[in-house]
PDB file of C-alpha atoms and ligand atoms in Angstrom:
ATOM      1  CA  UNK A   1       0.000   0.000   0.000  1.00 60.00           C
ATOM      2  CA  UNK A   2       1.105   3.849  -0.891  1.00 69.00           C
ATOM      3  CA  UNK A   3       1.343   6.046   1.785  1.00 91.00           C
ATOM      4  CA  UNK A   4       0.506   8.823   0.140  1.00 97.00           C
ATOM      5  CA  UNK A   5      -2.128  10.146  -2.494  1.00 98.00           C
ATOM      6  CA  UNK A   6      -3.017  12.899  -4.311  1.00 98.00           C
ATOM      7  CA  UNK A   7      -5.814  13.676  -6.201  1.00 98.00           C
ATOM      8  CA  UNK A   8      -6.801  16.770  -8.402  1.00 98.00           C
ATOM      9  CA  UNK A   9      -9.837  18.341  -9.394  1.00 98.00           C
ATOM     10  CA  UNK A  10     -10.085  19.545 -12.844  1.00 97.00           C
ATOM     11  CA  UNK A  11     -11.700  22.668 -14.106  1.00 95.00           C
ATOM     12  CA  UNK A  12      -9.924  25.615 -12.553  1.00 94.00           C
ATOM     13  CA  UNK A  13      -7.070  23.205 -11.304  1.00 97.00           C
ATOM     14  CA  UNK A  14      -5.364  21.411 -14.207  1.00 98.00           C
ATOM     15  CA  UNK A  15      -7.316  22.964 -17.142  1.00 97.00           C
ATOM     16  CA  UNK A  16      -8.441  26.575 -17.287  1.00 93.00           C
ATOM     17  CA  UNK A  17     -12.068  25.186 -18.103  1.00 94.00           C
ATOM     18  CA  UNK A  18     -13.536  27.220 -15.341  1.00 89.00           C
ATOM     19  CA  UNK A  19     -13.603  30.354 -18.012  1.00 92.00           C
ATOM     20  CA  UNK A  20     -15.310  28.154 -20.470  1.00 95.00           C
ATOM     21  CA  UNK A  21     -18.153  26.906 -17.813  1.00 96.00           C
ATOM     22  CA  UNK A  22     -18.742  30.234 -16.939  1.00 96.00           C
ATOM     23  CA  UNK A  23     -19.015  31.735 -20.309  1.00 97.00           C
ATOM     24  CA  UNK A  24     -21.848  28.874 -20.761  1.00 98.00           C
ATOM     25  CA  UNK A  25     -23.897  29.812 -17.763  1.00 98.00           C
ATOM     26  CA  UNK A  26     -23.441  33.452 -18.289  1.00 98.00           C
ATOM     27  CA  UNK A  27     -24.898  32.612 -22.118  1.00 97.00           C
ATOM     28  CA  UNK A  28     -28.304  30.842 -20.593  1.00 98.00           C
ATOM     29  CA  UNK A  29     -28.411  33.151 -17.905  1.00 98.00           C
ATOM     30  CA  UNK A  30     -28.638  36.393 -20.264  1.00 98.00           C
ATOM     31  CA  UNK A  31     -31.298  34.549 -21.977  1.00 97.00           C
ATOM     32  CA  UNK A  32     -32.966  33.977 -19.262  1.00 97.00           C
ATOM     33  CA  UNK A  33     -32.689  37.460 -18.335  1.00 97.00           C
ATOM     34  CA  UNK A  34     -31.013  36.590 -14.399  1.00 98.00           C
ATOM     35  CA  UNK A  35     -28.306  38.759 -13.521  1.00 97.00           C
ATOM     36  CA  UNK A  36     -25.071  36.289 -13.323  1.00 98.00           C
ATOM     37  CA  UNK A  37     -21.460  37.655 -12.361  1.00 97.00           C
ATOM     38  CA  UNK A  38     -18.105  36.338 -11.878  1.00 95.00           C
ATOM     39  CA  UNK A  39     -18.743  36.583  -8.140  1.00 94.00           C
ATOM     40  CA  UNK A  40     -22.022  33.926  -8.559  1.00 96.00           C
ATOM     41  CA  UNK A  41     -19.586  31.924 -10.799  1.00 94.00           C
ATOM     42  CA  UNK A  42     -18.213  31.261  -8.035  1.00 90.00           C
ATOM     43  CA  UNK A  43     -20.803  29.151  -5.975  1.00 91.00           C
ATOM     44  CA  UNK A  44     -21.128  27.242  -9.600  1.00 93.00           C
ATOM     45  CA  UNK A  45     -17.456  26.280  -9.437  1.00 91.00           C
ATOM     46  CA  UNK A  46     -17.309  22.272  -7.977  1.00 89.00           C
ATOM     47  CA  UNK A  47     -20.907  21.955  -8.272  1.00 91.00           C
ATOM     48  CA  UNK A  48     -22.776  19.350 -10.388  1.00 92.00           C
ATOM     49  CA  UNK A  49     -24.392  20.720 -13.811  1.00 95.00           C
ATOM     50  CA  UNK A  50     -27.747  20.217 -12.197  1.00 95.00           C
ATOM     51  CA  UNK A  51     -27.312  21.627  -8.730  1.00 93.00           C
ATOM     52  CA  UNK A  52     -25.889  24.826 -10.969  1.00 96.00           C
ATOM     53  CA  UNK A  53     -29.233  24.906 -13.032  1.00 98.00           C
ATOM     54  CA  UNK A  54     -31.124  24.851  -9.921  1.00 97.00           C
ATOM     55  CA  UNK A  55     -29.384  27.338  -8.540  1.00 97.00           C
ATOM     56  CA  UNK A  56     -29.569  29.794 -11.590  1.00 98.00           C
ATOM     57  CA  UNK A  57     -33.371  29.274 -11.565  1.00 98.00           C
ATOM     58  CA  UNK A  58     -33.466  29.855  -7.731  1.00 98.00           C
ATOM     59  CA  UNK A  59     -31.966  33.462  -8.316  1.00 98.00           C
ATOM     60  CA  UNK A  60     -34.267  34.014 -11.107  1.00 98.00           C
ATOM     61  CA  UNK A  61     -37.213  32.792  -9.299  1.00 97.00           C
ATOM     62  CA  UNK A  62     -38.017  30.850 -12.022  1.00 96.00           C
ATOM     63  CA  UNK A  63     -40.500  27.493 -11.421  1.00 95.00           C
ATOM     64  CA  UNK A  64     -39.907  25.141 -14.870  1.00 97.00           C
ATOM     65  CA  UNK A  65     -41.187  21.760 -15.959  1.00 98.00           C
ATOM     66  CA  UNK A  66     -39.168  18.762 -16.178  1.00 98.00           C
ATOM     67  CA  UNK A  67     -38.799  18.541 -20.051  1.00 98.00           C
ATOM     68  CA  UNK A  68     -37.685  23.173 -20.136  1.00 98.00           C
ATOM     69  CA  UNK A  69     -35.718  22.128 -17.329  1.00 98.00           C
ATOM     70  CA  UNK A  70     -33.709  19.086 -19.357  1.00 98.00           C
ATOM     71  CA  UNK A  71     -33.486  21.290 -22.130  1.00 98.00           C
ATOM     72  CA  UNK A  72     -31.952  24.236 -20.790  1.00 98.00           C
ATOM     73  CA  UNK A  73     -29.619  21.829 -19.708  1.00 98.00           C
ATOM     74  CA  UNK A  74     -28.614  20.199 -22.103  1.00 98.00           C
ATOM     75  CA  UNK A  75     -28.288  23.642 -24.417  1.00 98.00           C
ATOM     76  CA  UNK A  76     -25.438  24.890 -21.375  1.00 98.00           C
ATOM     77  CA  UNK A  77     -23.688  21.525 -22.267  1.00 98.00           C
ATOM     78  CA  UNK A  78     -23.667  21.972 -25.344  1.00 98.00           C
ATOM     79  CA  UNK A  79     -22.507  25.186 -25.415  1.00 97.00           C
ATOM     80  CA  UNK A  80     -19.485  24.031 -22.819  1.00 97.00           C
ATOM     81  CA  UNK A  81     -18.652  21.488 -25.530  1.00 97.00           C
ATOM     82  CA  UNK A  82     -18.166  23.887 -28.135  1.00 97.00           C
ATOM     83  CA  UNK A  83     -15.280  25.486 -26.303  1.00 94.00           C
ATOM     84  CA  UNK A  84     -13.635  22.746 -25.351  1.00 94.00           C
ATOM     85  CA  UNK A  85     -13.798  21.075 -28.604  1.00 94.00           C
ATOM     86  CA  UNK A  86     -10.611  22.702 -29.947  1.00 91.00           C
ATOM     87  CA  UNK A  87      -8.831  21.995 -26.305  1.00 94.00           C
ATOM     88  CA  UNK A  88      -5.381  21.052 -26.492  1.00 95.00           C
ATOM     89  CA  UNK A  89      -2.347  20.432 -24.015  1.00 96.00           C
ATOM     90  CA  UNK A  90      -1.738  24.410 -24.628  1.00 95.00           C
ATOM     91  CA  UNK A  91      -4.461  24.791 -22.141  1.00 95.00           C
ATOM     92  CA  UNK A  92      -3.137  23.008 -19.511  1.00 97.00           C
ATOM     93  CA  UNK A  93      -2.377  25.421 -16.922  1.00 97.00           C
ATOM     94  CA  UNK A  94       0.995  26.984 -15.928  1.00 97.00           C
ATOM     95  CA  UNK A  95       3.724  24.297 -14.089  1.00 98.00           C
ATOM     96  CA  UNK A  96       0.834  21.841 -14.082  1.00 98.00           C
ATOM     97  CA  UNK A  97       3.048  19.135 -15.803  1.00 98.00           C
ATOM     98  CA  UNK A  98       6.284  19.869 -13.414  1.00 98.00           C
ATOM     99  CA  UNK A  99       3.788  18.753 -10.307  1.00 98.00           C
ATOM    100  CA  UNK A 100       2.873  15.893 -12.409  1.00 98.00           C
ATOM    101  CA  UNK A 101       6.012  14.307 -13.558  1.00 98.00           C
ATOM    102  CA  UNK A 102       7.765  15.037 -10.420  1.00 98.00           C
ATOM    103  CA  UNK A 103       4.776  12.928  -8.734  1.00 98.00           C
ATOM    104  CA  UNK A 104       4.965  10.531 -11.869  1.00 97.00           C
ATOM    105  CA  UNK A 105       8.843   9.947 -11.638  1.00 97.00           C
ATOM    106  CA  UNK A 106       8.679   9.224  -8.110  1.00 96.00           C
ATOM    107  CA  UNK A 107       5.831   7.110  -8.378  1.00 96.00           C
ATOM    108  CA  UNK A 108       3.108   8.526  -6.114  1.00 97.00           C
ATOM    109  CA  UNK A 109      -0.171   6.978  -7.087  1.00 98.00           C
ATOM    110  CA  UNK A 110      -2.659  10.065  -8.669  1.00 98.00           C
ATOM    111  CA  UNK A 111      -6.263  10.358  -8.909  1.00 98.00           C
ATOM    112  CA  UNK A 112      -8.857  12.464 -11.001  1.00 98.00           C
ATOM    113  CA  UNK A 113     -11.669  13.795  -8.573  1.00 98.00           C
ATOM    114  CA  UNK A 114     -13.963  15.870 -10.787  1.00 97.00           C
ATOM    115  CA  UNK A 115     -17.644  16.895 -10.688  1.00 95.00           C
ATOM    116  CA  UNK A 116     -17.928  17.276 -14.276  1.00 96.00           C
ATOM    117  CA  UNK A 117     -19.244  14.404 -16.756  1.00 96.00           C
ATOM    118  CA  UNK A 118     -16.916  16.218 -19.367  1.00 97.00           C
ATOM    119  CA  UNK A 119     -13.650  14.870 -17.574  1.00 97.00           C
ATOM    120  CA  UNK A 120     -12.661  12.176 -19.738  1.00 97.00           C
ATOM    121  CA  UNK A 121     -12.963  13.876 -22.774  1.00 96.00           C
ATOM    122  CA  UNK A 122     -11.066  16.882 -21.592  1.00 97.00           C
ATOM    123  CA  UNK A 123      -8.176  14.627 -20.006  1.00 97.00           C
ATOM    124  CA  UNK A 124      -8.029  13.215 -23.310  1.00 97.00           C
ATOM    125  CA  UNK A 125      -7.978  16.113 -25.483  1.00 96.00           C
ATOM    126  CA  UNK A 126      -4.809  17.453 -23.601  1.00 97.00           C
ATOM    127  CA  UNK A 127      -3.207  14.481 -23.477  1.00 97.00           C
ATOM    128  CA  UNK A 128      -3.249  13.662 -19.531  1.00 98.00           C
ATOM    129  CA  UNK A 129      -4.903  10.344 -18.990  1.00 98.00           C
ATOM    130  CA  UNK A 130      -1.925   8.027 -18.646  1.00 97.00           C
ATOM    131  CA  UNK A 131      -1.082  10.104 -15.400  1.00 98.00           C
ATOM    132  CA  UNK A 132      -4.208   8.799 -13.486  1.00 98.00           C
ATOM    133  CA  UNK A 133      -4.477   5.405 -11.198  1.00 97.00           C
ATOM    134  CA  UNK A 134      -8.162   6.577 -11.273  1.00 98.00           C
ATOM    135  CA  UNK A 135     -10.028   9.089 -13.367  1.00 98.00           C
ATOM    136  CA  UNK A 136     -13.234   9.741 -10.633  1.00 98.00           C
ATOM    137  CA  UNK A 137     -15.476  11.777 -12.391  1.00 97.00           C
ATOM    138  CA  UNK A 138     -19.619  13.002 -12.621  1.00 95.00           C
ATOM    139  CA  UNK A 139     -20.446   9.777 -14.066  1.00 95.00           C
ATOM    140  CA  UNK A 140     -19.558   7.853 -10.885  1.00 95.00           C
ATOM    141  CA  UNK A 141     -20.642  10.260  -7.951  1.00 94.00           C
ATOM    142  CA  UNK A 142     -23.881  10.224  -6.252  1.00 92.00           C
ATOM    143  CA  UNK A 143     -23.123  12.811  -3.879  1.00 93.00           C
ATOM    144  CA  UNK A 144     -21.709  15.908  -5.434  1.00 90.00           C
ATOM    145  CA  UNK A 145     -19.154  17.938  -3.709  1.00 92.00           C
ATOM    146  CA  UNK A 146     -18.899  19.250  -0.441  1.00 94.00           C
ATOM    147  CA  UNK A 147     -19.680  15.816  -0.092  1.00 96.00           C
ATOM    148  CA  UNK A 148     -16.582  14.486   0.200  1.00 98.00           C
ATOM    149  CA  UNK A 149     -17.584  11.299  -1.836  1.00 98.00           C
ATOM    150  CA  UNK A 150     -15.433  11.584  -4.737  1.00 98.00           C
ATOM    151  CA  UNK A 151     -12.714  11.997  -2.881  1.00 98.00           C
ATOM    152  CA  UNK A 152     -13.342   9.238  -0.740  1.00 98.00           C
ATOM    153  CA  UNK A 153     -13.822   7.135  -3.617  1.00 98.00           C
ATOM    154  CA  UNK A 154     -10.120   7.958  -5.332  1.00 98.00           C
ATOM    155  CA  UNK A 155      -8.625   7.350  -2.023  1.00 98.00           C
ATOM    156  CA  UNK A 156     -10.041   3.609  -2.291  1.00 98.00           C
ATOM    157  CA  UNK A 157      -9.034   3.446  -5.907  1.00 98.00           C
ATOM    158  CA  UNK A 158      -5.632   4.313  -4.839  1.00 97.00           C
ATOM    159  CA  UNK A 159      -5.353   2.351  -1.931  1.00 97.00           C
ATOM    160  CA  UNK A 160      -4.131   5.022   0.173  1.00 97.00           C
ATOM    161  CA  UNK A 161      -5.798   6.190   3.262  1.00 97.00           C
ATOM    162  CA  UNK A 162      -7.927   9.465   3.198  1.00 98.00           C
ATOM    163  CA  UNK A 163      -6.298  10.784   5.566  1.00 98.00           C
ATOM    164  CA  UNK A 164      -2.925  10.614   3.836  1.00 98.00           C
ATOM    165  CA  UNK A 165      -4.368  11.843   0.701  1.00 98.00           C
ATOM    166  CA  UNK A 166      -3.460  14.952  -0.592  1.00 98.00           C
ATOM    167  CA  UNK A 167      -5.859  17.203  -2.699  1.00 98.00           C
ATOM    168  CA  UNK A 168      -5.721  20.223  -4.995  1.00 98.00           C
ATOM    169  CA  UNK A 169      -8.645  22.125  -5.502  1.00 98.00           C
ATOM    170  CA  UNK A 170      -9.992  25.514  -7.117  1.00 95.00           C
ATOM    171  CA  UNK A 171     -13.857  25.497  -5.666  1.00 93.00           C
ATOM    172  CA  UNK A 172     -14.935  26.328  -2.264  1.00 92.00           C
ATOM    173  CA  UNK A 173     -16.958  23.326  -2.502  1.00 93.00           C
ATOM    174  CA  UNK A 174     -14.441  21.131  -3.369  1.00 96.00           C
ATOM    175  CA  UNK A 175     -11.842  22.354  -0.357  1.00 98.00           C
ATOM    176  CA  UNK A 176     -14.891  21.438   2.069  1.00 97.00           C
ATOM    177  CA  UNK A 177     -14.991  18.151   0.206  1.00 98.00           C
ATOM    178  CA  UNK A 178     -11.298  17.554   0.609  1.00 98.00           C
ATOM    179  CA  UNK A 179     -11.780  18.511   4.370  1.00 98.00           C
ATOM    180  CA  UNK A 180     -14.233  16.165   5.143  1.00 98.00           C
ATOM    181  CA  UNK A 181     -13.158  13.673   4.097  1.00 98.00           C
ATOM    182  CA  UNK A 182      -9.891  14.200   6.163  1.00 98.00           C
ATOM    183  CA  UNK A 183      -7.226  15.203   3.389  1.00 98.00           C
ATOM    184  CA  UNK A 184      -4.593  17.575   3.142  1.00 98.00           C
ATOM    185  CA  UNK A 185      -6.563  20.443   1.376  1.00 98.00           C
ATOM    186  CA  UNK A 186      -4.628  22.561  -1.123  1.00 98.00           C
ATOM    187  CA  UNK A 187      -6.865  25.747  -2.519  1.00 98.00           C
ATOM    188  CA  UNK A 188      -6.080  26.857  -6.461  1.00 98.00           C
ATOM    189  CA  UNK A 189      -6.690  30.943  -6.457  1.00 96.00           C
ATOM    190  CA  UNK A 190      -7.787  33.461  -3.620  1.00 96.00           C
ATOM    191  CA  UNK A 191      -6.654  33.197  -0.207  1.00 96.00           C
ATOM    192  CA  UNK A 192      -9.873  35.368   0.442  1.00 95.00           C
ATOM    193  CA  UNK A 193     -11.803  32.855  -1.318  1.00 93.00           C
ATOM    194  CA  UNK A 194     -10.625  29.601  -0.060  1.00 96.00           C
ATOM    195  CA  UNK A 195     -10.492  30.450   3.477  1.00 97.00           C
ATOM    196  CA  UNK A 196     -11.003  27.096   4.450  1.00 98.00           C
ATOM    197  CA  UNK A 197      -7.585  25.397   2.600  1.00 98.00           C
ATOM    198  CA  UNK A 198      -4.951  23.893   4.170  1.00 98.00           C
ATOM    199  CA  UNK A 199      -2.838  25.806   1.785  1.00 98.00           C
ATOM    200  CA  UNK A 200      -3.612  28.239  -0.727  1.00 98.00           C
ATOM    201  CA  UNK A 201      -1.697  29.051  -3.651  1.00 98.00           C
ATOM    202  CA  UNK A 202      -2.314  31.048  -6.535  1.00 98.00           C
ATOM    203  CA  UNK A 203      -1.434  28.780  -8.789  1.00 98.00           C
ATOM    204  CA  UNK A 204       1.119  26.053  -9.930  1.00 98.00           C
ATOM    205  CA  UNK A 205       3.915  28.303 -10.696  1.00 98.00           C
ATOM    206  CA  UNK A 206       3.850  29.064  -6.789  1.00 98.00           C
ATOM    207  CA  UNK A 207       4.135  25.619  -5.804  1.00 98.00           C
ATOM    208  CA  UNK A 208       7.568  24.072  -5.027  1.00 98.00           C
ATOM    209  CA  UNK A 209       8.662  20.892  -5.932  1.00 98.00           C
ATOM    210  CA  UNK A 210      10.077  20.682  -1.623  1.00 98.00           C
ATOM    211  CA  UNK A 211       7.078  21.442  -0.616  1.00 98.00           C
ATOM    212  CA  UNK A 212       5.684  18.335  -2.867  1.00 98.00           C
ATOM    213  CA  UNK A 213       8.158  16.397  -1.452  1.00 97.00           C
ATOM    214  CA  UNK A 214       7.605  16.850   1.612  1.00 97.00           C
ATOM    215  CA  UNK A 215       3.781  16.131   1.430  1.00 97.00           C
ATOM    216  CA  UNK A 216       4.707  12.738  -0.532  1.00 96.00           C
ATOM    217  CA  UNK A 217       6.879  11.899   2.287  1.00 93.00           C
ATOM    218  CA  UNK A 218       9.881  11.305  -0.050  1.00 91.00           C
TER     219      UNK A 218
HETATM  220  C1  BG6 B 301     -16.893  21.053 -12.100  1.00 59.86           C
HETATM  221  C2  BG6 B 301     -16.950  22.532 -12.411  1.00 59.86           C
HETATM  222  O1  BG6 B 301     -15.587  20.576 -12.242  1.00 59.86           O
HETATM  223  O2  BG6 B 301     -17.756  20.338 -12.970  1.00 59.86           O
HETATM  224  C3  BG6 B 301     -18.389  23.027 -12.357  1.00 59.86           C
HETATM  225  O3  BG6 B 301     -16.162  23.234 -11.472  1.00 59.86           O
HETATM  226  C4  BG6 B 301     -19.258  22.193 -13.293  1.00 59.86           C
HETATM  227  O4  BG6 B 301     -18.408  24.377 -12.708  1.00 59.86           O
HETATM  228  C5  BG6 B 301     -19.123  20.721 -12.911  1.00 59.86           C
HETATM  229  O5  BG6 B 301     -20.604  22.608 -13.193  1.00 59.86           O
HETATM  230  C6  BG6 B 301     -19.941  19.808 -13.825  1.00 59.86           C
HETATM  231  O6  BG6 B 301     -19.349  19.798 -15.079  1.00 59.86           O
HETATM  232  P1  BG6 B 301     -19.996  19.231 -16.416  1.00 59.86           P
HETATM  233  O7  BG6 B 301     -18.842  19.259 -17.381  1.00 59.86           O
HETATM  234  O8  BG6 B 301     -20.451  17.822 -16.123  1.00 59.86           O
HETATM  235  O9  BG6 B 301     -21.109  20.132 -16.791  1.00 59.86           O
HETATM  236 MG1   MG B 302     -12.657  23.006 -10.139  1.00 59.86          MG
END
């Protein structure tokens, strides 16, 4: 058995995706006429594609049927798709890959732990599957983040113990996830955001490879 973990979250973390998600729900919501900012983005950030629609409609005080409901839905994800269909391992964000193949070389076990259904296509696109132990991802969770489920479920697929998992993440929801569930918590973007992080960085380029070595007990 490993002794140590880590798992990422995607959009926001590894990818810059989180632009493109927004840009989605920023489309609907204009069309639905309900005010949306980069400030609400930020509740949407970790949060399942459903739980997001509900919440748009909640602020709009809107009351839909199923079948509006399923559509609106499914026009957001198709929208997403559009941007990402050009994706390639350009977008992978800054120092990314020197926290991977440092983890890689050194053979600590790694883990995908995203909300989004989109994962495997977007790990594919830039070229980052053979990384992953496990790719955990919207298709498997029942619970969506701050549940720590996903997590949870990585840490088995990894056969290391949650609390000697490690975790990056870029959503508030996903830092309560990672807390939960006992792991090392490490927030992607505002210390004023992610109060709740172990460790907050802005992003990859800040992180060095000592401190990574020191989490993975090497
Ligand atoms: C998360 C994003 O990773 O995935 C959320 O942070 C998104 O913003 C969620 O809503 C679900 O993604 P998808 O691709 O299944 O719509
Ligand atoms: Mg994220």
């Amino acid at each position: 058995m490993h002794k140590k973990g880590f798992i990422f979250d995607l959009d926001g973390v590894i990818v810059d995706t989180a632009k493109y998600h927004y840009l989605a729900w920023k489309h609907l919501a204009d069309e639905l006429g309900i005010p949306f900012s980069k400030e609400k983005n930020e509740q949407f950030k970790g949060v399942s594609r459903k739980r997001c629609l509900e919440i748009l409609l909640e602020w709009g005080n809107l009351t839909v049927s199923q079948t509006q409901f399923d559509a609106w839905l499914a026009e957001k994800n198709e929208d997403y798709l559009r941007y990402i269909e050009t994706m390639t391992a350009a977008e992978i964000l800054p120092d990314v890959p020197r926290v991977l193949n440092y983890l890689k070389e050194n053979d600590i076990p790694m883990a995908l732990g995203s909300a989004s259904k989109n994962a495997r296509t977007i790990l594919k696109k830039v070229g980052l599957i053979p990384y992953f132990t496990s790719i955990v991802d919207g298709t498997q969770v029942t619970k969506a983040k701050p549940d720590p489920e996903v997590f949870l479920i990585a840490a088995r697929d990894l056969n290391v113990m949650p609390i000697n998992c490690v975790v990056f993440e870029d959503a508030l929801a996903g830092i309560e996830a990672a807390n939960r569930a006992e792991m090392t918590s490490i927030g992607i973007g505002k210390k004023e955001i992610l109060t709740e992080a172990r460790f907050v960085f802005k992003d990859f380029t800040e992180i060095k490879l000592d401190f990574i070595k020191e989490l993975a007990e090497l």
